[in-house]
Amino acid sequence: MKNITIGEVAEQAKVSKSTVSQYLNKRYEYMSEATRKRIEAAIEELNYHPNIVARSLKQKSTFTVGVIVANILHSFSTQILRTIENDLNKTGFHVIICNADDQPEKERNYIEMLLAKQVDGLIIFPTGGNIDLYEQMKKKNFPVVFMDRKIEELGIDTVMLDNHQAARMAISEFVESDYTKISIITTSIIRNTSPRVERIEGYKAAMTEHGLPVLPEYIKTADAEDLQGVLQELFALEAPPEAILAGNDIVLIEVLKFAKEHRLAIPGDVAVIGIDEVSFASFYTPPITVVAQPTIKMANKATELLLEQINSENKTARTAIYRLQPSLIKRDSC
Amino acid sequence: MKNITIGEVAEQAKVSKSTVSQYLNKRYEYMSEATRKRIEAAIEELNYHPNIVARSLKQKSTFTVGVIVANILHSFSTQILRTIENDLNKTGFHVIICNADDQPEKERNYIEMLLAKQVDGLIIFPTGGNIDLYEQMKKKNFPVVFMDRKIEELGIDTVMLDNHQAARMAISEFVESDYTKISIITTSIIRNTSPRVERIEGYKAAMTEHGLPVLPEYIKTADAEDLQGVLQELFALEAPPEAILAGNDIVLIEVLKFAKEHRLAIPGDVAVIGIDEVSFASFYTPPITVVAQPTIKMANKATELLLEQINSENKTARTAIYRLQPSLIKRDSC
DNA sequence: CTGTTAGCGCGTTCAT
DNA sequence: ATGAACGCGCTAACAG
């Protein structure tokens, strides 16, 4: 019923605890063949498994990292999560997944709990609402990497999309197809998260470059539940947009719903490009053109950076923001 | 740089460690207002946070549970995961997520590691390949609940869909629309997982009830990458099916791809019903009829059962299989 | 009300 | 080659 300990193994094998410990840590150099066999047998017989918690207490390493996503509803998050989990497990780490739900208070809680649990590192999609905590970890040299969003002036490794480029690619694509009335819609969160801001900036820059006017009424931001209303407004305009850039998968879905309900032909009545690849893009009618994030590469990079931090003693770790390039997947919605 | 301990707080506050411990555990009944304040101040000043690992070592509880999904690629898994995480976090538990990738060896590894890490309980989508481990946990009275798949004769709490009913609902729907040549396609895994088997059984039973022949060539099972081939075969038949029941979201996607590529009109050339709700079902062209699993309820039930087990000392826990009912979401693909 | 003491399970010198 | 003893950070009697 109860868990057996190293002591009981030692007893069973007629040796001392430390000898068993040696064995467990594969330091059998100074150990007779005979005792080794005995220990092996004892472990087998008792079905002994070392208590990692106790080991962690001593060794200061739990082989566990925490991942805090801003919002688990985005397909982007789950894709990233999937490959982080995969990468990290290969290295023998477990990952505790937490969903901050875009709420800084939740994020704060998670960070504190995870630190108290002595995780070896953290990958965070920061809400931006806990600068003090971020700074504290940075100062303590605790392994952290940010994903998707950057927090300026903090010097924390960050991997994110080249959002400017993502917006540009989409706009160029629209322009090539001779659309000029182009709208961008993003989901809003209270804080000005960098992806949202940057995508809008990129949109503006690209529009200007193409000699197109930047009209505020074409730039929309709303919570998921208000998206239909926003779309109503957009199409009630005197000059409704001919093309919509959906800032993420959730927006894209709402746009497609709207188009369906209002019998707007894509791309006839309105062209659409989404940021973030979605499961149905390739076989939708029409197939949806999309600017895809290199989620696998991003996740790989993040775990790589984190492991580097975890395994390096030197505090002179140079930090950087890694911007990965999006790719346009041309299909027929534009 | 280093973490501060309860000892340093005690020192700072001029009391003993145990008094600080009392304070931390909110047992300030027998503590002078003054010392309480001092401790509070010391904690604040030192920015002290208790080391949960050390606490766990003593208390035998890590407030962490592990969830091992069979295959994280299924939307069903991620939906379940999402609400388990949510439910459990409300109760102060963290969740370590592992993806067994349908490989029993991986599952075995995860179970052993998680147990060694002293998690308080496990929710498993069992591969079925580690009966000995399951039995062992059961015997030790270790909190476990199975999700989605049952392992017979083990007496472990299990929450799963009424798969028979799911298949029946779909078949009835097809029959009501006068389809008679009905095929079912599922993804295969080496082991005979119960959902797959039960859905096929349900299909057969329903077909028979409706006086329809059960044709082996209409019952297909394949890995995701072979699904297109299977569909080829199906439509190369002398009497190709008029309707397809897709056993899960992955199959559904492949069916829709196939239909698109081969210009098969839905439901004109082939009617389709999927098991598992998908993000695009409601606004696809045509909107896809689907048998949805009550994922939220299932996850709620699982965490409820797990917490019950964790919080109960009595080993007379009666166990059961909880079958939740699917619901048909009628749309236009059939 | 507060301090002393003794573990929790394991790893690590330091002797032997 | 092996064992005794101590410490990791915290909790829990038990004194006082």
Short mmCIF file of C-alpha atoms in Angstrom, two decimals, chain A residues 4 13 17 29 38 51 56 60 85 92 106 111 158 162 230 274 289 292 323 334:
data_model
loop_
_atom_site.label_atom_id
_atom_site.label_comp_id
_atom_site.label_asym_id
_atom_site.label_seq_id
_atom_site.Cartn_x
_atom_site.Cartn_y
_atom_site.Cartn_z
CA ILE A 4 8.71 1.67 -0.40
CA ALA A 13 19.84 -6.23 -0.16
CA LYS A 17 21.22 3.23 1.78
CA GLU A 29 32.62 1.48 -10.30
CA ARG A 38 21.70 -8.13 -4.88
CA ASN A 51 10.82 9.24 -5.12
CA SER A 56 14.44 17.15 -6.27
CA LYS A 60 17.33 21.52 -6.86
CA GLU A 85 5.43 19.05 -24.88
CA GLY A 92 13.16 14.10 -19.94
CA LYS A 106 -4.34 34.32 -13.20
CA ILE A 111 3.89 32.02 -12.04
CA THR A 158 11.50 35.95 -26.86
CA ASP A 162 7.51 38.80 -37.72
CA VAL A 230 -18.29 44.63 -35.92
CA GLY A 274 -6.41 34.69 -42.30
CA THR A 289 -5.52 31.78 -48.28
CA ALA A 292 0.85 30.68 -41.49
CA ARG A 323 11.49 36.81 -35.12
CA CYS A 334 -8.49 36.14 -52.50
#
